[in-house]
mmCIF file of C-alpha atoms in Angstrom:
data_model
loop_
_atom_site.group_PDB
_atom_site.id
_atom_site.type_symbol
_atom_site.label_atom_id
_atom_site.label_comp_id
_atom_site.label_asym_id
_atom_site.label_seq_id
_atom_site.Cartn_x
_atom_site.Cartn_y
_atom_site.Cartn_z
ATOM 1 C CA MET A 1 -41.943 13.532 -3.259
ATOM 2 C CA ILE A 2 -40.800 10.587 -5.407
ATOM 3 C CA ALA A 3 -39.872 12.951 -8.253
ATOM 4 C CA SER A 4 -37.748 15.095 -5.936
ATOM 5 C CA LEU A 5 -35.982 11.984 -4.569
ATOM 6 C CA SER A 6 -35.321 10.792 -8.126
ATOM 7 C CA PHE A 7 -33.865 14.177 -9.051
ATOM 8 C CA PHE A 8 -31.728 14.136 -5.904
ATOM 9 C CA GLY A 9 -30.477 10.622 -6.775
ATOM 10 C CA VAL A 10 -29.546 11.663 -10.317
ATOM 11 C CA LEU A 11 -27.764 14.743 -8.970
ATOM 12 C CA LEU A 12 -25.793 12.639 -6.490
ATOM 13 C CA SER A 13 -24.816 10.171 -9.202
ATOM 14 C CA PHE A 14 -23.238 13.015 -11.170
ATOM 15 C CA LEU A 15 -21.481 14.456 -8.149
ATOM 16 C CA CYS A 16 -20.216 11.113 -6.866
ATOM 17 C CA ASP A 17 -17.844 9.139 -9.022
ATOM 18 C CA LEU A 18 -19.905 6.035 -9.535
ATOM 19 C CA GLY A 19 -17.971 5.296 -12.745
ATOM 20 C CA HIS A 20 -14.841 4.290 -10.805
ATOM 21 C CA GLY A 21 -12.471 6.825 -12.310
ATOM 22 C CA GLU A 22 -14.339 7.470 -15.553
ATOM 23 C CA ARG A 23 -15.533 10.939 -14.599
ATOM 24 C CA LYS A 24 -14.491 14.150 -16.331
ATOM 25 C CA ILE A 25 -15.229 16.407 -13.343
ATOM 26 C CA TYR A 26 -12.216 16.142 -11.091
ATOM 27 C CA GLY A 27 -12.231 16.102 -7.349
ATOM 28 C CA CYS A 28 -9.148 17.612 -5.807
ATOM 29 C CA GLY A 29 -7.540 16.964 -2.441
ATOM 30 C CA GLU A 30 -7.157 19.683 0.144
ATOM 31 C CA LYS A 31 -3.341 19.769 0.302
ATOM 32 C CA ALA A 32 -1.801 22.997 -0.979
ATOM 33 C CA ILE A 33 0.219 21.127 -3.594
ATOM 34 C CA CYS A 34 -2.868 19.438 -5.032
ATOM 35 C CA GLU A 35 -4.163 22.481 -6.868
ATOM 36 C CA GLY A 36 -1.288 22.381 -9.358
ATOM 37 C CA TYR A 37 -1.674 18.667 -10.004
ATOM 38 C CA CYS A 38 -5.438 18.921 -10.407
ATOM 39 C CA SER A 39 -5.019 21.774 -12.874
ATOM 40 C CA ILE A 40 -3.035 19.400 -15.106
ATOM 41 C CA CYS A 41 -6.050 17.110 -15.196
ATOM 42 C CA VAL A 42 -8.480 19.953 -15.831
ATOM 43 C CA ASN A 43 -6.308 21.341 -18.654
ATOM 44 C CA ASN A 44 -6.334 17.885 -20.278
ATOM 45 C CA SER A 45 -10.086 17.468 -20.058
ATOM 46 C CA HIS A 46 -10.085 14.517 -22.459
ATOM 47 C CA TRP A 47 -8.445 12.434 -19.696
ATOM 48 C CA SER A 48 -10.448 10.585 -17.094
ATOM 49 C CA THR A 49 -9.253 10.817 -13.487
ATOM 50 C CA GLN A 50 -7.507 7.453 -13.844
ATOM 51 C CA GLU A 51 -5.828 8.473 -17.106
ATOM 52 C CA CYS A 52 -4.610 11.682 -15.506
ATOM 53 C CA TYR A 53 -3.256 9.718 -12.556
ATOM 54 C CA GLU A 54 -1.452 7.312 -14.869
ATOM 55 C CA ASN A 55 0.175 10.208 -16.717
ATOM 56 C CA LEU A 56 1.253 11.858 -13.465
ATOM 57 C CA VAL A 57 2.682 8.552 -12.210
ATOM 58 C CA GLY A 58 4.628 8.425 -15.464
ATOM 59 C CA TRP A 59 6.513 11.467 -14.197
ATOM 60 C CA CYS A 60 7.202 9.687 -10.879
ATOM 61 C CA LEU A 61 8.468 6.708 -12.845
ATOM 62 C CA TYR A 62 10.726 8.918 -14.970
ATOM 63 C CA VAL A 63 12.287 10.457 -11.845
ATOM 64 C CA PHE A 64 12.715 6.989 -10.318
ATOM 65 C CA HIS A 65 14.507 5.703 -13.423
ATOM 66 C CA GLU A 66 16.763 8.760 -13.414
ATOM 67 C CA ASP A 67 17.598 8.161 -9.745
ATOM 68 C CA MET A 68 18.304 4.481 -10.366
ATOM 69 C CA ASP A 69 20.460 5.283 -13.407
ATOM 70 C CA SER A 70 22.586 7.530 -11.193
ATOM 71 C CA ILE A 71 23.276 4.529 -8.918
ATOM 72 C CA ASN A 72 25.821 1.952 -9.999
ATOM 73 C CA SER A 73 23.959 -1.190 -11.103
ATOM 74 C CA THR A 74 26.061 -3.282 -8.714
ATOM 75 C CA ASP A 75 24.522 -1.275 -5.849
ATOM 76 C CA TRP A 76 20.894 -1.862 -6.848
ATOM 77 C CA CYS A 77 20.620 -4.672 -4.310
ATOM 78 C CA SER A 78 21.850 -2.479 -1.470
ATOM 79 C CA LEU A 79 18.880 -1.133 0.452
ATOM 80 C CA GLU A 80 20.909 1.797 1.738
ATOM 81 C CA LYS A 81 21.613 2.931 -1.841
ATOM 82 C CA VAL A 82 18.123 2.554 -3.325
ATOM 83 C CA LYS A 83 15.782 3.317 -0.437
ATOM 84 C CA SER A 84 15.719 7.059 -1.134
ATOM 85 C CA ALA A 85 14.693 6.616 -4.785
ATOM 86 C CA TYR A 86 12.191 3.893 -3.864
ATOM 87 C CA ASN A 87 10.688 5.982 -1.062
ATOM 88 C CA ASN A 88 10.447 9.046 -3.312
ATOM 89 C CA PHE A 89 8.578 6.994 -5.932
ATOM 90 C CA THR A 90 6.215 5.678 -3.272
ATOM 91 C CA LEU A 91 5.500 9.159 -1.888
ATOM 92 C CA CYS A 92 5.064 10.581 -5.385
ATOM 93 C CA THR A 93 2.448 8.017 -6.417
ATOM 94 C CA GLU A 94 0.680 8.336 -3.077
ATOM 95 C CA THR A 95 0.582 12.143 -3.253
ATOM 96 C CA PHE A 96 -0.913 12.106 -6.759
ATOM 97 C CA ALA A 97 -3.525 9.554 -5.666
ATOM 98 C CA ASP A 98 -4.427 11.662 -2.608
ATOM 99 C CA CYS A 99 -4.716 14.802 -4.705
ATOM 100 C CA LEU A 100 -6.966 13.151 -7.287
ATOM 101 C CA LEU A 101 -8.983 11.450 -4.522
ATOM 102 C CA LEU A 102 -8.089 7.968 -5.761
ATOM 103 C CA PRO A 103 -7.347 5.015 -3.479
ATOM 104 C CA TRP A 104 -3.712 4.140 -2.839
ATOM 105 C CA PRO A 105 -2.345 1.546 -3.323
ATOM 106 C CA ASN A 106 -4.304 0.699 -6.416
ATOM 107 C CA GLN A 107 -4.010 -1.854 -9.205
ATOM 108 C CA PHE A 108 -2.143 0.482 -11.561
ATOM 109 C CA VAL A 109 0.510 1.494 -9.052
ATOM 110 C CA GLU A 110 0.944 -2.103 -7.893
ATOM 111 C CA GLY A 111 1.699 -3.002 -11.514
ATOM 112 C CA GLN A 112 4.319 -0.250 -11.608
ATOM 113 C CA PHE A 113 5.988 -1.618 -8.479
ATOM 114 C CA VAL A 114 6.015 -5.133 -9.945
ATOM 115 C CA ALA A 115 7.621 -3.784 -13.123
ATOM 116 C CA ILE A 116 10.224 -1.890 -11.079
ATOM 117 C CA HIS A 117 11.079 -5.013 -9.107
ATOM 118 C CA GLY A 118 11.363 -7.022 -12.306
ATOM 119 C CA THR A 119 13.697 -4.444 -13.825
ATOM 120 C CA TYR A 120 15.959 -3.534 -10.929
ATOM 121 C CA PHE A 121 15.700 -6.077 -8.128
ATOM 122 C CA GLU A 122 15.028 -9.438 -9.785
ATOM 123 C CA THR A 123 18.639 -10.609 -9.541
ATOM 124 C CA CYS A 124 19.089 -9.539 -5.927
ATOM 125 C CA PRO A 125 19.859 -12.419 -3.602
ATOM 126 C CA THR A 126 17.319 -13.193 -0.907
ATOM 127 C CA GLU A 127 17.931 -14.905 2.359
ATOM 128 C CA ALA A 128 16.348 -18.321 2.258
ATOM 129 C CA LEU A 129 14.322 -19.224 5.302
ATOM 130 C CA ARG A 130 15.264 -22.479 6.958
ATOM 131 C CA ASP A 131 13.854 -24.533 9.787
ATOM 132 C CA PRO A 132 15.111 -23.791 13.295
ATOM 133 C CA PRO A 133 17.324 -26.365 14.999
ATOM 134 C CA PRO A 134 15.491 -29.390 16.484
ATOM 135 C CA SER A 135 16.232 -28.282 20.059
ATOM 136 C CA ILE A 136 14.340 -24.997 19.503
ATOM 137 C CA VAL A 137 11.393 -26.815 17.896
ATOM 138 C CA LEU A 138 11.291 -29.273 20.803
ATOM 139 C CA ALA A 139 11.283 -26.462 23.377
ATOM 140 C CA LEU A 140 8.529 -24.557 21.574
ATOM 141 C CA VAL A 141 6.351 -27.659 21.240
ATOM 142 C CA MET A 142 6.914 -29.134 24.696
ATOM 143 C CA THR A 143 6.346 -25.945 26.707
ATOM 144 C CA PRO A 144 2.578 -25.692 26.083
ATOM 145 C CA ILE A 145 2.188 -29.477 26.257
ATOM 146 C CA CYS A 146 3.681 -29.488 29.770
ATOM 147 C CA LEU A 147 1.822 -26.386 30.935
ATOM 148 C CA ILE A 148 -1.656 -27.669 30.059
ATOM 149 C CA PRO A 149 -1.698 -30.556 32.587
ATOM 150 C CA VAL A 150 -0.232 -28.282 35.267
ATOM 151 C CA MET A 151 -3.000 -25.737 34.697
ATOM 152 C CA VAL A 152 -5.677 -28.465 34.775
ATOM 153 C CA VAL A 153 -4.329 -29.790 38.094
ATOM 154 C CA LEU A 154 -4.349 -26.274 39.580
ATOM 155 C CA VAL A 155 -7.954 -25.681 38.520
ATOM 156 C CA VAL A 156 -9.112 -29.048 39.904
ATOM 157 C CA PHE A 157 -7.221 -28.515 43.165
ATOM 158 C CA LYS A 158 -8.710 -25.048 43.701
ATOM 159 C CA THR A 159 -12.222 -26.319 42.911
ATOM 160 C CA LYS A 160 -12.074 -29.370 45.241
ATOM 161 C CA ASN A 161 -10.966 -27.341 48.244
ATOM 162 C CA GLY A 162 -14.019 -25.136 47.932
ATOM 163 C CA ASP A 163 -11.812 -22.068 47.854
ATOM 164 C CA ARG A 164 -13.434 -20.006 45.160
ATOM 165 C CA ARG A 165 -11.323 -16.913 45.736
ATOM 166 C CA SER A 166 -8.756 -16.186 43.066
#
């Protein structure tokens, strides 16, 4: 019994990716498009799943750079101009991760997004947050302060009259 459980455990360890992306046997998602992407990984059997993913994301990155190069650099800070390229890059990296059964977002793709932001969006102006006017702050602070004593008085009044109905 113990020997059969040990064999079953060893078998499961080979079937499950306990090496966190270091396996050579690729799992493939169930989407129709995944078969083509997974075949790239199988044909390059010297790649781990993570290495295959990184190479596929390289293609997404290439397409993103091409899209951004087609946009005037003065328009890089305009969301309307760049959202299509940015969304396509996001969907591309997510699709590859789904097909290779990797989590998304992951550390590698987050690094790619940070690099993209450093390259294209670092000089974009951001709206600085500022404190609301004092009258708004006063209203937001005083409202609960005034309501608490009113609620306490209502509870005490209802309890003293012996009326326990709500």
